[in-house]
Each structure stands twice: as C-alpha cells, then as structure tokens.
mmCIF file of C-alpha atoms in Angstrom:
data_model
loop_
_atom_site.group_PDB
_atom_site.id
_atom_site.type_symbol
_atom_site.label_atom_id
_atom_site.label_comp_id
_atom_site.label_asym_id
_atom_site.label_seq_id
_atom_site.Cartn_x
_atom_site.Cartn_y
_atom_site.Cartn_z
ATOM 1 C CA MET A 20 5.858 12.288 -15.863
ATOM 2 C CA LEU A 21 5.752 12.517 -12.125
ATOM 3 C CA LEU A 22 3.612 10.806 -9.544
ATOM 4 C CA GLY A 23 0.811 12.055 -7.375
ATOM 5 C CA ASN A 24 -1.976 14.491 -8.054
ATOM 6 C CA VAL A 25 -0.258 17.884 -8.407
ATOM 7 C CA ALA A 26 -0.726 19.645 -11.752
ATOM 8 C CA ARG A 27 2.355 20.252 -13.820
ATOM 9 C CA THR A 28 3.452 21.746 -17.098
ATOM 10 C CA THR A 29 1.484 20.369 -19.999
ATOM 11 C CA VAL A 30 3.459 18.608 -22.697
ATOM 12 C CA VAL A 31 2.570 16.079 -25.347
ATOM 13 C CA VAL A 32 3.017 12.305 -25.422
ATOM 14 C CA VAL A 33 3.269 9.953 -28.354
ATOM 15 C CA ILE A 34 1.095 6.854 -28.344
ATOM 16 C CA ALA A 35 2.890 5.036 -31.168
ATOM 17 C CA VAL A 36 6.360 4.341 -29.802
ATOM 18 C CA CYS A 37 9.431 4.311 -32.000
ATOM 19 C CA VAL A 38 11.409 1.097 -31.565
ATOM 20 C CA CYS A 39 13.980 1.569 -34.293
ATOM 21 C CA LEU A 40 16.480 4.033 -32.832
ATOM 22 C CA ASP A 41 20.122 3.091 -32.574
ATOM 23 C CA ALA A 42 22.025 6.099 -31.310
ATOM 24 C CA GLY A 43 22.739 6.004 -27.596
ATOM 25 C CA ASP A 44 21.968 9.672 -27.292
ATOM 26 C CA THR A 45 18.610 9.488 -29.049
ATOM 27 C CA VAL A 46 15.560 10.403 -26.997
ATOM 28 C CA ALA A 47 12.037 9.434 -28.052
ATOM 29 C CA GLN A 48 10.231 12.705 -28.679
ATOM 30 C CA PRO A 49 6.553 13.407 -28.097
ATOM 31 C CA ALA A 50 4.706 13.394 -31.404
ATOM 32 C CA GLY A 51 1.162 14.414 -30.688
ATOM 33 C CA GLY A 52 -1.621 12.944 -28.627
ATOM 34 C CA ALA A 53 -2.075 13.151 -24.886
ATOM 35 C CA PRO A 54 -1.026 16.344 -23.106
ATOM 36 C CA ARG A 55 0.770 15.459 -19.903
ATOM 37 C CA GLY A 56 -0.803 17.033 -16.852
ATOM 38 C CA ARG A 57 0.771 14.936 -14.130
ATOM 39 C CA ALA A 58 2.439 15.316 -10.766
ATOM 40 C CA ALA A 59 5.201 14.489 -8.303
ATOM 41 C CA PRO A 60 6.258 11.019 -7.023
ATOM 42 C CA GLN A 61 5.549 9.904 -3.477
ATOM 43 C CA SER A 62 6.378 7.005 -1.089
ATOM 44 C CA GLY A 63 6.085 3.272 -0.321
ATOM 45 C CA GLY A 64 7.035 0.671 2.278
ATOM 46 C CA ALA A 65 8.194 -2.844 3.184
ATOM 47 C CA HIS A 66 8.130 -4.670 6.497
ATOM 48 C CA ARG A 67 11.427 -5.022 8.317
ATOM 49 C CA GLY A 68 12.547 -8.630 8.191
ATOM 50 C CA HIS A 69 9.531 -9.910 6.235
ATOM 51 C CA LEU A 70 9.084 -8.004 3.007
ATOM 52 C CA ALA A 71 6.000 -8.661 0.949
ATOM 53 C CA ALA A 72 7.356 -11.479 -1.245
ATOM 54 C CA PRO A 73 10.539 -9.745 -2.499
ATOM 55 C CA LEU A 74 11.775 -10.656 -5.954
ATOM 56 C CA PRO A 75 13.749 -13.884 -5.627
ATOM 57 C CA HIS A 76 16.774 -13.052 -7.713
ATOM 58 C CA ARG A 77 19.110 -10.325 -8.824
ATOM 59 C CA PRO A 78 19.783 -10.407 -12.580
ATOM 60 C CA ALA A 79 23.356 -11.126 -13.587
ATOM 61 C CA ALA A 80 23.419 -9.223 -16.885
ATOM 62 C CA ARG A 81 26.463 -7.191 -15.874
ATOM 63 C CA PRO A 82 28.892 -7.349 -12.971
ATOM 64 C CA SER A 83 28.202 -4.968 -10.100
ATOM 65 C CA SER A 84 30.572 -3.241 -7.738
ATOM 66 C CA THR A 85 29.328 -5.576 -4.977
ATOM 67 C CA PRO A 86 29.019 -9.311 -5.797
ATOM 68 C CA HIS A 87 25.538 -10.783 -5.422
ATOM 69 C CA PRO A 88 24.554 -14.448 -5.470
ATOM 70 C CA VAL A 89 23.024 -15.566 -8.743
ATOM 71 C CA VAL A 90 19.681 -17.321 -8.324
ATOM 72 C CA SER A 91 17.688 -18.961 -11.098
ATOM 73 C CA PRO A 92 15.464 -16.284 -12.658
ATOM 74 C CA SER A 93 11.784 -16.338 -11.925
ATOM 75 C CA VAL A 94 9.074 -13.749 -12.356
ATOM 76 C CA VAL A 95 6.994 -12.389 -9.499
ATOM 77 C CA HIS A 96 3.894 -10.431 -10.405
ATOM 78 C CA GLY A 97 2.760 -8.009 -7.733
ATOM 79 C CA ALA A 98 -0.199 -5.693 -7.268
ATOM 80 C CA GLY A 99 1.332 -2.213 -7.173
ATOM 81 C CA ALA A 100 0.209 1.405 -7.198
ATOM 82 C CA ASN A 101 1.639 4.880 -6.975
ATOM 83 C CA ILE A 102 0.766 6.550 -3.695
ATOM 84 C CA ASP A 103 -2.112 9.002 -3.731
ATOM 85 C CA VAL A 104 -4.218 10.800 -1.122
ATOM 86 C CA ASN A 105 -6.791 8.043 -0.773
ATOM 87 C CA LEU A 106 -4.269 5.218 -0.567
ATOM 88 C CA SER A 107 -2.173 7.009 2.023
ATOM 89 C CA SER A 108 -5.263 7.489 4.196
ATOM 90 C CA ASN A 109 -6.510 3.915 3.851
ATOM 91 C CA LEU A 110 -3.413 1.816 3.371
ATOM 92 C CA ALA A 111 -4.313 -1.093 5.636
ATOM 93 C CA ALA A 112 -7.779 -1.351 4.104
ATOM 94 C CA ALA A 113 -6.336 -1.070 0.601
ATOM 95 C CA MET A 114 -4.038 -4.020 1.243
ATOM 96 C CA THR A 115 -7.050 -6.215 1.907
ATOM 97 C CA THR A 116 -9.407 -4.611 -0.592
ATOM 98 C CA LEU A 117 -6.912 -4.429 -3.476
ATOM 99 C CA HIS A 118 -4.433 -7.204 -2.573
ATOM 100 C CA LEU A 119 -1.808 -4.449 -2.731
ATOM 101 C CA ARG A 120 1.774 -5.581 -2.114
ATOM 102 C CA THR A 121 4.020 -2.759 -3.373
ATOM 103 C CA VAL A 122 3.714 1.034 -3.485
ATOM 104 C CA ARG A 123 5.733 3.652 -5.361
ATOM 105 C CA ASP A 124 6.632 6.978 -3.759
ATOM 106 C CA ALA A 125 9.315 9.625 -4.235
ATOM 107 C CA HIS A 126 11.938 11.745 -2.547
ATOM 108 C CA ASP A 127 9.888 14.937 -2.934
ATOM 109 C CA ASP A 128 6.727 13.676 -1.269
ATOM 110 C CA PRO A 129 6.193 16.082 1.654
ATOM 111 C CA ASP A 130 4.563 13.233 3.606
ATOM 112 C CA LEU A 131 7.243 10.683 2.763
ATOM 113 C CA ALA A 132 8.152 9.869 6.363
ATOM 114 C CA SER A 133 4.592 9.176 7.498
ATOM 115 C CA HIS A 134 3.861 7.144 4.364
ATOM 116 C CA LEU A 135 6.974 5.053 4.912
ATOM 117 C CA GLU A 136 6.063 4.387 8.521
ATOM 118 C CA GLN A 137 2.571 3.240 7.495
ATOM 119 C CA MET A 138 3.971 0.960 4.826
ATOM 120 C CA GLU A 139 6.612 -0.527 7.073
ATOM 121 C CA ALA A 140 3.923 -1.344 9.618
ATOM 122 C CA ALA A 141 1.691 -2.819 6.895
ATOM 123 C CA GLY A 142 4.418 -4.968 5.314
ATOM 124 C CA ILE A 143 4.292 -3.319 1.886
ATOM 125 C CA GLN A 144 7.315 -3.356 -0.434
ATOM 126 C CA PRO A 145 8.449 0.199 -1.262
ATOM 127 C CA LEU A 146 9.685 1.473 -4.612
ATOM 128 C CA ILE A 147 11.103 4.972 -4.181
ATOM 129 C CA VAL A 148 12.161 7.514 -6.788
ATOM 130 C CA MET A 149 15.532 9.093 -5.984
ATOM 131 C CA TYR A 150 16.832 12.483 -7.033
ATOM 132 C CA GLY A 151 17.890 12.616 -10.697
ATOM 133 C CA CYS A 152 17.519 15.038 -13.621
ATOM 134 C CA SER A 153 21.104 16.079 -14.366
ATOM 135 C CA VAL A 154 24.379 14.469 -15.346
ATOM 136 C CA SER A 155 26.440 16.600 -12.990
ATOM 137 C CA ASP A 156 25.063 17.697 -9.628
ATOM 138 C CA ALA A 157 27.483 18.361 -6.803
ATOM 139 C CA HIS A 158 24.812 17.704 -4.174
ATOM 140 C CA ARG A 159 22.796 14.835 -5.632
ATOM 141 C CA LEU A 160 24.889 11.944 -4.296
ATOM 142 C CA ALA A 161 24.788 13.432 -0.811
ATOM 143 C CA ASP A 162 21.036 13.988 -1.134
ATOM 144 C CA ASN A 163 20.403 10.429 -2.274
ATOM 145 C CA THR A 164 22.715 9.040 0.404
ATOM 146 C CA PHE A 165 20.694 10.895 3.028
ATOM 147 C CA LEU A 166 17.471 9.613 1.431
ATOM 148 C CA LEU A 167 18.614 5.982 1.583
ATOM 149 C CA GLN A 168 19.754 6.390 5.178
ATOM 150 C CA ARG A 169 16.421 7.976 6.070
ATOM 151 C CA VAL A 170 14.451 5.110 4.565
ATOM 152 C CA HIS A 171 16.615 2.421 6.135
ATOM 153 C CA ARG A 172 16.194 3.987 9.556
ATOM 154 C CA ILE A 173 12.543 2.964 9.162
ATOM 155 C CA PHE A 174 12.999 -0.363 7.340
ATOM 156 C CA GLY A 175 16.239 -1.570 8.869
ATOM 157 C CA ASP A 176 17.955 -4.176 6.709
ATOM 158 C CA ALA A 177 14.936 -4.797 4.466
ATOM 159 C CA SER A 178 15.610 -4.631 0.721
ATOM 160 C CA ILE A 179 14.290 -1.385 -0.750
ATOM 161 C CA TRP A 180 13.658 -0.839 -4.465
ATOM 162 C CA TRP A 181 14.882 2.425 -6.018
ATOM 163 C CA GLU A 182 14.525 4.261 -9.344
ATOM 164 C CA LEU A 183 17.061 6.923 -10.291
ATOM 165 C CA GLY A 184 14.994 9.931 -11.370
ATOM 166 C CA ASN A 185 11.584 9.931 -13.005
ATOM 167 C CA GLU A 186 11.004 10.439 -16.728
ATOM 168 C CA ASN A 187 14.301 12.273 -17.028
ATOM 169 C CA ASP A 188 14.101 11.846 -20.804
ATOM 170 C CA LEU A 189 10.925 13.939 -20.861
ATOM 171 C CA GLN A 190 11.289 16.141 -17.784
ATOM 172 C CA CYS A 191 14.973 16.984 -18.164
ATOM 173 C CA GLY A 192 15.802 16.098 -21.771
ATOM 174 C CA LEU A 193 18.470 13.560 -20.830
ATOM 175 C CA THR A 194 19.742 11.311 -23.606
ATOM 176 C CA ALA A 195 20.529 7.648 -23.004
ATOM 177 C CA ARG A 196 24.227 8.491 -22.695
ATOM 178 C CA GLN A 197 23.543 11.292 -20.233
ATOM 179 C CA TYR A 198 21.214 9.234 -18.082
ATOM 180 C CA THR A 199 23.712 6.361 -18.032
ATOM 181 C CA ALA A 200 26.525 8.744 -17.059
ATOM 182 C CA MET A 201 24.374 9.991 -14.167
ATOM 183 C CA TRP A 202 23.766 6.377 -13.099
ATOM 184 C CA ASN A 203 27.450 5.398 -13.338
ATOM 185 C CA GLY A 204 28.457 8.405 -11.261
ATOM 186 C CA GLU A 205 26.080 7.589 -8.429
ATOM 187 C CA ILE A 206 24.790 4.030 -8.142
ATOM 188 C CA PRO A 207 28.154 2.325 -7.373
ATOM 189 C CA ALA A 208 28.465 4.246 -4.106
ATOM 190 C CA LEU A 209 24.838 3.698 -3.145
ATOM 191 C CA ARG A 210 24.971 -0.025 -3.885
ATOM 192 C CA ASN A 211 28.132 -0.386 -1.841
ATOM 193 C CA MET A 212 26.285 1.179 1.083
ATOM 194 C CA TYR A 213 23.178 -0.997 0.680
ATOM 195 C CA PRO A 214 24.139 -4.111 -1.333
ATOM 196 C CA HIS A 215 20.772 -5.814 -0.808
ATOM 197 C CA ASP A 216 18.720 -2.977 -2.254
ATOM 198 C CA TRP A 217 17.531 -3.068 -5.856
ATOM 199 C CA PHE A 218 18.366 -0.165 -8.192
ATOM 200 C CA GLY A 219 16.606 0.321 -11.520
ATOM 201 C CA GLY A 220 15.971 2.704 -14.384
ATOM 202 C CA PRO A 221 15.884 4.475 -16.763
ATOM 203 C CA VAL A 222 12.225 5.283 -15.926
ATOM 204 C CA THR A 223 11.422 6.613 -19.403
ATOM 205 C CA PHE A 224 8.035 8.266 -19.955
ATOM 206 C CA GLN A 225 7.165 5.671 -22.577
ATOM 207 C CA ALA A 226 8.644 2.523 -24.077
ATOM 208 C CA ASN A 227 11.978 3.358 -25.718
ATOM 209 C CA PRO A 228 13.885 0.141 -26.565
ATOM 210 C CA SER A 229 16.982 1.865 -27.944
ATOM 211 C CA PHE A 230 17.352 4.135 -24.921
ATOM 212 C CA ILE A 231 16.824 1.262 -22.489
ATOM 213 C CA ALA A 232 19.145 -1.149 -24.321
ATOM 214 C CA TYR A 233 21.930 1.454 -24.377
ATOM 215 C CA PHE A 234 21.450 1.994 -20.652
ATOM 216 C CA VAL A 235 21.571 -1.719 -19.799
ATOM 217 C CA ALA A 236 24.656 -2.238 -21.989
ATOM 218 C CA HIS A 237 26.626 0.654 -20.522
ATOM 219 C CA ALA A 238 25.390 0.927 -16.933
ATOM 220 C CA SER A 239 27.922 -0.091 -14.299
ATOM 221 C CA PRO A 240 26.706 -1.659 -12.123
ATOM 222 C CA GLY A 241 23.963 -3.097 -14.294
ATOM 223 C CA PRO A 242 20.374 -2.353 -13.248
ATOM 224 C CA ASP A 243 18.498 -4.856 -11.112
ATOM 225 C CA PHE A 244 15.372 -4.030 -13.116
ATOM 226 C CA ILE A 245 14.425 -1.834 -16.057
ATOM 227 C CA SER A 246 11.454 0.499 -15.931
ATOM 228 C CA TRP A 247 9.282 2.702 -18.087
ATOM 229 C CA HIS A 248 5.670 3.973 -18.227
ATOM 230 C CA GLU A 249 2.755 2.792 -20.335
ATOM 231 C CA TYR A 250 -0.437 4.618 -21.403
ATOM 232 C CA THR A 251 -2.705 3.860 -24.332
ATOM 233 C CA CYS A 252 -4.398 7.068 -25.455
ATOM 234 C CA SER A 253 -5.179 10.675 -24.684
ATOM 235 C CA SER A 254 -8.265 11.730 -22.752
ATOM 236 C CA ALA A 255 -9.726 13.034 -26.027
ATOM 237 C CA ASP A 256 -9.590 9.606 -27.698
ATOM 238 C CA SER A 257 -12.524 7.242 -27.827
ATOM 239 C CA ALA A 258 -12.957 4.438 -25.334
ATOM 240 C CA ARG A 259 -12.444 1.957 -28.177
ATOM 241 C CA THR A 260 -9.079 3.532 -29.085
ATOM 242 C CA CYS A 261 -7.916 3.315 -25.481
ATOM 243 C CA ILE A 262 -8.906 -0.344 -25.263
ATOM 244 C CA ASP A 263 -7.476 -1.317 -28.644
ATOM 245 C CA ASN A 264 -4.118 0.295 -27.926
ATOM 246 C CA VAL A 265 -3.432 -2.045 -25.007
ATOM 247 C CA ALA A 266 -2.486 -4.483 -27.763
ATOM 248 C CA ARG A 267 0.634 -2.368 -28.425
ATOM 249 C CA TRP A 268 2.170 -3.160 -25.054
ATOM 250 C CA PRO A 269 3.427 -6.677 -25.887
ATOM 251 C CA ALA A 270 5.472 -5.284 -28.792
ATOM 252 C CA HIS A 271 6.959 -2.599 -26.539
ATOM 253 C CA ILE A 272 8.054 -5.227 -24.022
ATOM 254 C CA ALA A 273 9.281 -7.783 -26.570
ATOM 255 C CA THR A 274 11.228 -5.239 -28.613
ATOM 256 C CA THR A 275 12.927 -3.877 -25.504
ATOM 257 C CA ARG A 276 14.040 -7.359 -24.512
ATOM 258 C CA GLN A 277 15.198 -8.084 -28.051
ATOM 259 C CA ARG A 278 17.311 -4.924 -28.178
ATOM 260 C CA ILE A 279 18.960 -5.851 -24.895
ATOM 261 C CA SER A 280 19.557 -9.391 -26.159
ATOM 262 C CA ALA A 281 21.205 -7.920 -29.274
ATOM 263 C CA GLU A 282 23.766 -6.372 -26.917
ATOM 264 C CA GLY A 283 24.638 -9.878 -25.736
ATOM 265 C CA LEU A 284 22.913 -9.368 -22.380
ATOM 266 C CA SER A 285 19.992 -10.868 -20.526
ATOM 267 C CA ALA A 286 17.111 -8.483 -19.961
ATOM 268 C CA PRO A 287 16.565 -7.609 -16.296
ATOM 269 C CA PRO A 288 13.045 -7.875 -14.857
ATOM 270 C CA VAL A 289 10.629 -5.314 -16.311
ATOM 271 C CA PHE A 290 8.853 -2.864 -14.005
ATOM 272 C CA ILE A 291 6.095 -0.703 -15.509
ATOM 273 C CA THR A 292 6.098 1.930 -12.794
ATOM 274 C CA GLU A 293 3.169 3.963 -14.106
ATOM 275 C CA TRP A 294 0.186 2.749 -16.114
ATOM 276 C CA ASN A 295 -3.345 3.847 -16.850
ATOM 277 C CA TYR A 296 -5.416 4.538 -19.927
ATOM 278 C CA ALA A 297 -4.369 8.205 -20.317
ATOM 279 C CA PRO A 298 -1.731 10.399 -18.649
ATOM 280 C CA ASP A 299 -3.202 13.872 -19.141
ATOM 281 C CA GLY A 300 -5.352 16.205 -17.098
ATOM 282 C CA GLY A 301 -8.261 15.901 -19.498
ATOM 283 C CA VAL A 302 -9.309 12.629 -17.875
ATOM 284 C CA ALA A 303 -11.102 14.725 -15.241
ATOM 285 C CA SER A 304 -13.795 15.602 -17.778
ATOM 286 C CA ASP A 305 -13.478 12.903 -20.456
ATOM 287 C CA GLY A 306 -16.476 10.808 -19.405
ATOM 288 C CA LYS A 307 -14.451 7.585 -19.458
ATOM 289 C CA HIS A 308 -13.051 7.542 -15.938
ATOM 290 C CA GLY A 309 -16.551 7.443 -14.462
ATOM 291 C CA ASN A 310 -17.777 4.705 -16.798
ATOM 292 C CA ALA A 311 -17.630 1.471 -14.796
ATOM 293 C CA THR A 312 -17.997 -0.740 -17.868
ATOM 294 C CA PHE A 313 -15.082 0.928 -19.645
ATOM 295 C CA MET A 314 -12.891 1.000 -16.540
ATOM 296 C CA ASN A 315 -13.478 -2.689 -15.851
ATOM 297 C CA GLN A 316 -12.791 -3.751 -19.434
ATOM 298 C CA TRP A 317 -9.735 -1.564 -19.926
ATOM 299 C CA THR A 318 -8.165 -2.322 -16.525
ATOM 300 C CA THR A 319 -8.684 -6.078 -16.742
ATOM 301 C CA MET A 320 -7.219 -6.154 -20.246
ATOM 302 C CA ALA A 321 -4.240 -4.013 -19.200
ATOM 303 C CA LEU A 322 -3.381 -6.139 -16.162
ATOM 304 C CA ARG A 323 -3.791 -9.383 -18.095
ATOM 305 C CA THR A 324 -1.496 -8.061 -20.834
ATOM 306 C CA LEU A 325 1.208 -7.059 -18.356
ATOM 307 C CA ALA A 326 1.066 -10.431 -16.613
ATOM 308 C CA GLU A 327 1.043 -12.457 -19.836
ATOM 309 C CA ASN A 328 4.166 -10.610 -20.971
ATOM 310 C CA ASP A 329 6.083 -11.350 -17.776
ATOM 311 C CA VAL A 330 6.147 -7.846 -16.360
ATOM 312 C CA ALA A 331 7.551 -8.431 -12.883
ATOM 313 C CA GLU A 332 5.940 -5.418 -11.174
ATOM 314 C CA SER A 333 3.468 -2.772 -12.285
ATOM 315 C CA TYR A 334 2.128 0.355 -10.600
ATOM 316 C CA GLN A 335 -1.246 1.953 -11.300
ATOM 317 C CA PHE A 336 -1.190 5.757 -11.533
ATOM 318 C CA ASP A 337 -4.015 7.982 -10.296
ATOM 319 C CA THR A 338 -4.095 10.454 -13.186
ATOM 320 C CA SER A 339 -5.125 13.957 -12.081
ATOM 321 C CA GLY A 340 -6.609 12.593 -8.857
ATOM 322 C CA VAL A 341 -9.678 11.187 -10.617
ATOM 323 C CA LEU A 342 -8.469 7.605 -11.102
ATOM 324 C CA PRO A 343 -7.839 6.375 -7.543
ATOM 325 C CA LEU A 344 -8.145 2.688 -6.726
ATOM 326 C CA VAL A 345 -9.986 3.453 -3.476
ATOM 327 C CA ASP A 346 -12.196 6.361 -2.504
ATOM 328 C CA SER A 347 -11.767 8.561 0.566
ATOM 329 C CA ARG A 348 -13.397 5.881 2.756
ATOM 330 C CA GLY A 349 -11.141 3.105 1.497
ATOM 331 C CA SER A 350 -13.783 1.426 -0.681
ATOM 332 C CA ALA A 351 -12.770 0.229 -4.148
ATOM 333 C CA THR A 352 -13.577 2.505 -7.073
ATOM 334 C CA ALA A 353 -14.605 1.199 -10.496
ATOM 335 C CA GLN A 354 -10.955 0.701 -11.433
ATOM 336 C CA GLY A 355 -10.220 -0.627 -7.958
ATOM 337 C CA VAL A 356 -12.882 -3.321 -8.327
ATOM 338 C CA ALA A 357 -11.283 -4.545 -11.557
ATOM 339 C CA PHE A 358 -7.804 -4.295 -9.997
ATOM 340 C CA SER A 359 -8.897 -6.263 -6.935
ATOM 341 C CA GLY A 360 -10.700 -8.873 -8.991
ATOM 342 C CA PHE A 361 -7.640 -9.479 -11.147
ATOM 343 C CA TRP A 362 -5.129 -9.792 -8.309
ATOM 344 C CA GLY A 363 -7.517 -11.674 -6.054
ATOM 345 C CA SER A 364 -7.870 -14.396 -8.669
ATOM 346 C CA ARG A 365 -4.120 -15.016 -9.000
#
C-alpha cells in the first residue's frame, strides 16, 4: 500500500499471515478481509549534523560493497509517522505534541522539497521511499540517484534512511527473487555514493517471513533494516476483533527473525513502516476511528506490542485521511493523544 491520503485501486488484504512459505519466489497473496484504499508515500527529514538520535549501529549480517564499522547492536525505539496534510502543516508543533522523531515520505510526494526543508529545520530523521516496482528499469537508477542527491542537498552529510519501493509484492506483483534482483542491481551504486545512509526493504504489505528471509539471505549488500506493514482488521470488523488481533504481531516478528536465523544470519533491525488498525477506505464511516475509547485502547496496545518485541522504528499511517495524529490546528486527535502519552512516558 502507499502512503498519504490519495485514494487508490481497491484490493484485498489478508489478516492471518502465512509464515510457512519456503520458495524464494513465493508472494503472500491477499485472502479476504480489508479492501485496500490507500495512497502515495510522502517525505521526512533529519537535521544536518545532529540527527534525531540516529540508530547506533549498522547490522553486519552480510558484507556490503562499502565497509562499515561494526558496533554492538542496540535497539532504538522512535516515535514515527507517515507524512500527511496535518503533519506537514504543523510539524514543529507535532514534534512537541507527539514527541515525533522520524517521518516517512516518498519520491512521488509533490511537496517533497518543502516537507524536507521543514524536517531538516526541525531536526527530524527522514525515511524516504525510493522508486521501485520493476526488476528492470533503464531509468530507475538515474532517478534514484537524482533523488538521493536532491535530499542530500538539503541534509548535507546527515544519514538518511531509504526504502526501495513500497509494497512491491502487492502493488507490482514482485516475488522475493525479483525484488532482491532489483535491490542487487541498484543499491550497491547508491551505497557507494552515500555510505552513511541506511537502505532497507523489502517493504512488504504484510508480514511475510519467507519473502523477507530470502531477501536478507540473497541481498548484496545486505539491508541495514528490514521493513513491512502491520494492520489488524478490516474496517468492517468489530472493535474487539481489531484489538484482539494485535496479539498476532509478536508471532509475525518472531517468525521473521527465526527464518532469517535459519539462513545463518542475524536479523537486521525491524522497521514497521506503516501501522494502524485497518488499511482500507471504509474506516471513514466505520464508527471506530471517532471512538476515543477504542482509539486509545487499540493504539496503546499496538505501540506497547511493537516496543516489547524490539521493533526499532514504527510509523503510524493516516488511513484515508481520517486517522491523523494531529488535526488541522496541530492539536492531538484521539489517536494522537494515545500516541503522545505512550512516547512521552518512555
């Protein structure tokens, strides 16, 4: 699925995730549940010379084309969100109100430049989605090179975090082998240009341990982090179902790490780069998003679960523009209050 608040083609997402696939070219298929009515990624920032508490190590699971010092692993949990209209208009206030430290944006955000400038000034760590979606694209490396240069003109030598593509398993039908081939054909050159940046993937639309383990085992250079998206229900499900299904997340995370370990590798840090209770457009009229009691309970449980399972970074997603963390004036919404309360207590 893509970021932001623009409607897109409706598809279907599975809530129960298969964790038993072995073939490298197997893609987890939607199997009923939440129709996906989501939108396009947008931007984030980090302050030149003093990033907002950057991750302290680069994982050494596989050698990279550029050597990096190995530092003892540690986990940094950060308050993150995908950019939306309200955040982009109230970024400084949101930093204080929400304890926000990292923001996710994308190459196709029409306001990318202005968002980046705001985030650089505010000292927010950016995670940016690069061009992806095909194994062979004669122009993609040049496009991504230009994108990295554009961002570094704003952030200087600061370390930027990057994802290659967004939900390319769902949006473009890429298998694990195809996604990894795309990575291997592009990331070596980009890392050589910017050796202090972090590059991660495969940004699957849901947990998919087999896909992710294949990617980590065959990616060269190895990813600095692994990422996927987590939701718990469809908008048509009951509030109780949405809350109860948060309990599935620990198994998704543990199984992914176990599958990587079975390849003889250490699992890189986990980034959940989209999360909320439901991913589909029906949230606009489901009655749950406006229920402060539900939003507080679900959000607090979700954030606690991610932290307890050592998810290094996580990014709230404003589904269909009705789940922002702040309103148009920069004040915390029901979900924003729970988000702020959780991060403010850590």
